[in-house]
C-alpha atoms as an extended CHARMM CRD file, in Angstrom:
* protein
*
       118  EXT
         1         1  UNK       CA             -0.0060000000        0.0180000000       -0.3880000000  PROA      1               0.0000000000
         2         2  UNK       CA              1.1580000000        3.5610000000       -0.4340000000  PROA      2               0.0000000000
         3         3  UNK       CA              2.3490000000        5.1810000000        2.4600000000  PROA      3               0.0000000000
         4         4  UNK       CA              1.2410000000        9.2810000000        2.5590000000  PROA      4               0.0000000000
         5         5  UNK       CA              4.5390000000       10.0780000000        1.7520000000  PROA      5               0.0000000000
         6         6  UNK       CA              4.6140000000        8.1490000000       -1.3390000000  PROA      6               0.0000000000
         7         7  UNK       CA              1.0460000000        9.4110000000       -2.4010000000  PROA      7               0.0000000000
         8         8  UNK       CA              2.0270000000       13.4890000000       -1.3600000000  PROA      8               0.0000000000
         9         9  UNK       CA              5.4240000000       13.1300000000       -3.6730000000  PROA      9               0.0000000000
        10        10  UNK       CA              3.0190000000       11.9920000000       -6.3480000000  PROA      10              0.0000000000
        11        11  UNK       CA              0.6580000000       14.9580000000       -5.9180000000  PROA      11              0.0000000000
        12        12  UNK       CA              3.5940000000       17.5300000000       -5.7110000000  PROA      12              0.0000000000
        13        13  UNK       CA              4.8540000000       15.5130000000       -8.9100000000  PROA      13              0.0000000000
        14        14  UNK       CA              2.0420000000       15.8590000000      -11.0120000000  PROA      14              0.0000000000
        15        15  UNK       CA              1.1260000000       19.4340000000      -10.1120000000  PROA      15              0.0000000000
        16        16  UNK       CA              4.3310000000       20.2110000000      -11.0230000000  PROA      16              0.0000000000
        17        17  UNK       CA              5.6630000000       22.2090000000      -14.4040000000  PROA      17              0.0000000000
        18        18  UNK       CA              7.4000000000       18.8670000000      -14.9620000000  PROA      18              0.0000000000
        19        19  UNK       CA              5.0270000000       16.8290000000      -14.0140000000  PROA      19              0.0000000000
        20        20  UNK       CA              1.9660000000       18.2700000000      -16.0950000000  PROA      20              0.0000000000
        21        21  UNK       CA              3.9190000000       18.1910000000      -18.8760000000  PROA      21              0.0000000000
        22        22  UNK       CA              4.4780000000       14.1870000000      -18.1240000000  PROA      22              0.0000000000
        23        23  UNK       CA              1.1130000000       13.6670000000      -17.7160000000  PROA      23              0.0000000000
        24        24  UNK       CA             -0.0650000000       15.4790000000      -21.3890000000  PROA      24              0.0000000000
        25        25  UNK       CA              3.0470000000       13.3920000000      -22.7090000000  PROA      25              0.0000000000
        26        26  UNK       CA              1.4700000000       10.1690000000      -21.7760000000  PROA      26              0.0000000000
        27        27  UNK       CA             -2.1690000000       11.0340000000      -22.4600000000  PROA      27              0.0000000000
        28        28  UNK       CA             -1.2340000000       11.9670000000      -26.2090000000  PROA      28              0.0000000000
        29        29  UNK       CA              0.9890000000        8.7400000000      -26.2500000000  PROA      29              0.0000000000
        30        30  UNK       CA             -2.3340000000        7.0530000000      -25.6660000000  PROA      30              0.0000000000
        31        31  UNK       CA             -1.8310000000        5.4330000000      -22.2390000000  PROA      31              0.0000000000
        32        32  UNK       CA             -4.9380000000        6.1200000000      -20.1020000000  PROA      32              0.0000000000
        33        33  UNK       CA             -4.1630000000        7.3150000000      -16.5570000000  PROA      33              0.0000000000
        34        34  UNK       CA             -7.2640000000        6.8100000000      -14.9430000000  PROA      34              0.0000000000
        35        35  UNK       CA             -9.0410000000        3.3590000000      -14.0080000000  PROA      35              0.0000000000
        36        36  UNK       CA            -12.5160000000        2.9600000000      -14.9450000000  PROA      36              0.0000000000
        37        37  UNK       CA            -14.7360000000        2.9230000000      -11.9750000000  PROA      37              0.0000000000
        38        38  UNK       CA            -16.2790000000       -1.2250000000      -11.2810000000  PROA      38              0.0000000000
        39        39  UNK       CA            -20.0900000000       -1.5280000000      -11.8190000000  PROA      39              0.0000000000
        40        40  UNK       CA            -21.3090000000       -4.1300000000       -8.7190000000  PROA      40              0.0000000000
        41        41  UNK       CA            -24.6930000000       -3.4330000000       -9.0390000000  PROA      41              0.0000000000
        42        42  UNK       CA            -27.5040000000       -5.9500000000      -10.1400000000  PROA      42              0.0000000000
        43        43  UNK       CA            -25.1300000000       -8.9260000000       -9.0730000000  PROA      43              0.0000000000
        44        44  UNK       CA            -26.4790000000      -11.5790000000       -7.6400000000  PROA      44              0.0000000000
        45        45  UNK       CA            -25.0880000000      -10.4380000000       -4.2460000000  PROA      45              0.0000000000
        46        46  UNK       CA            -25.6640000000       -7.0650000000       -4.8000000000  PROA      46              0.0000000000
        47        47  UNK       CA            -26.1450000000       -5.0740000000       -1.2400000000  PROA      47              0.0000000000
        48        48  UNK       CA            -25.1470000000       -8.5840000000        0.9860000000  PROA      48              0.0000000000
        49        49  UNK       CA            -22.7400000000       -8.5900000000        3.4490000000  PROA      49              0.0000000000
        50        50  UNK       CA            -20.6200000000      -12.0030000000        3.0420000000  PROA      50              0.0000000000
        51        51  UNK       CA            -18.1550000000      -13.3280000000        5.3500000000  PROA      51              0.0000000000
        52        52  UNK       CA            -15.6450000000      -16.1290000000        4.0330000000  PROA      52              0.0000000000
        53        53  UNK       CA            -14.1850000000      -18.5300000000        6.8700000000  PROA      53              0.0000000000
        54        54  UNK       CA            -11.5950000000      -21.3550000000        6.8860000000  PROA      54              0.0000000000
        55        55  UNK       CA             -9.8150000000      -22.8320000000        3.8080000000  PROA      55              0.0000000000
        56        56  UNK       CA            -11.6270000000      -23.4290000000        0.3280000000  PROA      56              0.0000000000
        57        57  UNK       CA            -10.7380000000      -25.8810000000       -2.4010000000  PROA      57              0.0000000000
        58        58  UNK       CA            -12.1370000000      -23.4640000000       -5.2920000000  PROA      58              0.0000000000
        59        59  UNK       CA            -10.7130000000      -20.2650000000       -3.9370000000  PROA      59              0.0000000000
        60        60  UNK       CA             -7.9000000000      -18.6970000000       -2.0290000000  PROA      60              0.0000000000
        61        61  UNK       CA             -8.8470000000      -16.0280000000        0.0300000000  PROA      61              0.0000000000
        62        62  UNK       CA             -8.3270000000      -13.2040000000       -2.2740000000  PROA      62              0.0000000000
        63        63  UNK       CA            -10.3930000000      -15.0760000000       -4.8150000000  PROA      63              0.0000000000
        64        64  UNK       CA            -13.6130000000      -15.7370000000       -2.7990000000  PROA      64              0.0000000000
        65        65  UNK       CA            -13.2080000000      -12.0360000000       -1.6920000000  PROA      65              0.0000000000
        66        66  UNK       CA            -13.0190000000      -10.8550000000       -5.2010000000  PROA      66              0.0000000000
        67        67  UNK       CA            -16.2830000000      -13.2920000000       -6.2170000000  PROA      67              0.0000000000
        68        68  UNK       CA            -18.1670000000      -11.6620000000       -3.5370000000  PROA      68              0.0000000000
        69        69  UNK       CA            -17.1580000000       -8.3460000000       -4.7470000000  PROA      69              0.0000000000
        70        70  UNK       CA            -17.7190000000       -9.3500000000       -8.7560000000  PROA      70              0.0000000000
        71        71  UNK       CA            -20.9530000000      -10.6650000000       -7.9200000000  PROA      71              0.0000000000
        72        72  UNK       CA            -21.8690000000       -7.1600000000       -6.0780000000  PROA      72              0.0000000000
        73        73  UNK       CA            -21.6190000000       -8.3260000000       -2.5140000000  PROA      73              0.0000000000
        74        74  UNK       CA            -19.3450000000       -6.8370000000        0.3830000000  PROA      74              0.0000000000
        75        75  UNK       CA            -16.7920000000       -9.0720000000        1.5200000000  PROA      75              0.0000000000
        76        76  UNK       CA            -16.1800000000       -8.7780000000        5.5830000000  PROA      76              0.0000000000
        77        77  UNK       CA            -14.1150000000      -10.1870000000        8.3500000000  PROA      77              0.0000000000
        78        78  UNK       CA            -16.2350000000      -10.6940000000       10.8370000000  PROA      78              0.0000000000
        79        79  UNK       CA            -19.8070000000      -11.8230000000       11.9380000000  PROA      79              0.0000000000
        80        80  UNK       CA            -22.3470000000       -9.5950000000       13.0780000000  PROA      80              0.0000000000
        81        81  UNK       CA            -26.2140000000       -8.8810000000       12.7170000000  PROA      81              0.0000000000
        82        82  UNK       CA            -25.8670000000       -7.1070000000        9.4480000000  PROA      82              0.0000000000
        83        83  UNK       CA            -24.1160000000      -10.1970000000        8.1100000000  PROA      83              0.0000000000
        84        84  UNK       CA            -26.2210000000      -11.8540000000        5.5230000000  PROA      84              0.0000000000
        85        85  UNK       CA            -24.2080000000      -14.8410000000        5.1660000000  PROA      85              0.0000000000
        86        86  UNK       CA            -21.2310000000      -16.9800000000        5.9100000000  PROA      86              0.0000000000
        87        87  UNK       CA            -19.5140000000      -19.0350000000        3.1390000000  PROA      87              0.0000000000
        88        88  UNK       CA            -17.8750000000      -22.1610000000        5.3550000000  PROA      88              0.0000000000
        89        89  UNK       CA            -14.8880000000      -23.9950000000        4.6830000000  PROA      89              0.0000000000
        90        90  UNK       CA            -13.1140000000      -26.6460000000        6.2980000000  PROA      90              0.0000000000
        91        91  UNK       CA            -11.8460000000      -25.6500000000        9.4240000000  PROA      91              0.0000000000
        92        92  UNK       CA            -14.2220000000      -22.7410000000        9.8080000000  PROA      92              0.0000000000
        93        93  UNK       CA            -13.6630000000      -21.5220000000       13.1740000000  PROA      93              0.0000000000
        94        94  UNK       CA            -15.3460000000      -18.9200000000       15.4690000000  PROA      94              0.0000000000
        95        95  UNK       CA            -16.6460000000      -17.1620000000       12.9810000000  PROA      95              0.0000000000
        96        96  UNK       CA            -18.8260000000      -19.9400000000       12.2580000000  PROA      96              0.0000000000
        97        97  UNK       CA            -19.7030000000      -20.8190000000       16.2450000000  PROA      97              0.0000000000
        98        98  UNK       CA            -20.2160000000      -16.3300000000       16.0390000000  PROA      98              0.0000000000
        99        99  UNK       CA            -22.9010000000      -16.9180000000       12.7350000000  PROA      99              0.0000000000
       100       100  UNK       CA            -24.8130000000      -19.8100000000       14.6910000000  PROA      100             0.0000000000
       101       101  UNK       CA            -24.8210000000      -17.6970000000       17.6680000000  PROA      101             0.0000000000
       102       102  UNK       CA            -26.6410000000      -14.6600000000       15.6270000000  PROA      102             0.0000000000
       103       103  UNK       CA            -28.8710000000      -16.9270000000       13.4620000000  PROA      103             0.0000000000
       104       104  UNK       CA            -27.0540000000      -15.7420000000       10.8530000000  PROA      104             0.0000000000
       105       105  UNK       CA            -27.2620000000      -18.3240000000        7.3910000000  PROA      105             0.0000000000
       106       106  UNK       CA            -24.2200000000      -20.4000000000        7.0150000000  PROA      106             0.0000000000
       107       107  UNK       CA            -23.9990000000      -21.7460000000        3.5470000000  PROA      107             0.0000000000
       108       108  UNK       CA            -21.0040000000      -24.3770000000        1.7490000000  PROA      108             0.0000000000
       109       109  UNK       CA            -18.5450000000      -23.2960000000       -0.6780000000  PROA      109             0.0000000000
       110       110  UNK       CA            -20.3110000000      -25.3280000000       -3.0590000000  PROA      110             0.0000000000
       111       111  UNK       CA            -23.7390000000      -23.2530000000       -2.4100000000  PROA      111             0.0000000000
       112       112  UNK       CA            -21.6700000000      -19.8600000000       -2.7650000000  PROA      112             0.0000000000
       113       113  UNK       CA            -20.4660000000      -21.3050000000       -6.4120000000  PROA      113             0.0000000000
       114       114  UNK       CA            -24.2420000000      -21.9380000000       -7.0780000000  PROA      114             0.0000000000
       115       115  UNK       CA            -25.2590000000      -18.3090000000       -6.0460000000  PROA      115             0.0000000000
       116       116  UNK       CA            -23.0050000000      -16.2610000000       -7.6120000000  PROA      116             0.0000000000
       117       117  UNK       CA            -23.7810000000      -18.8040000000      -11.2130000000  PROA      117             0.0000000000
       118       118  UNK       CA            -20.3840000000      -20.1080000000      -11.4730000000  PROA      118             0.0000000000
């Protein structure tokens, strides 16, 4: 992750005369310097908060979080009353216990794959 010092240095550079010239030169060369906003509305998990826990066969931790986002949901790291459901893999621990305690729906990795349409 970028530090405040790095961010400040980049800001200072791109607001200097040399930085503005560099930016213009890159744009004229056809380089897109902005990332388009990703749309996550309309997916099967739109407005859902999902907590993955345990280990999964088909996903790394980052991949399952990305899959949740791509399906319009919000991955979370802890279970609360606002959690819509928990995806429990092998060796799910305290998050699974907390979900059961709060009455939060718990689904398997296979059910998660079905819900996101993969």
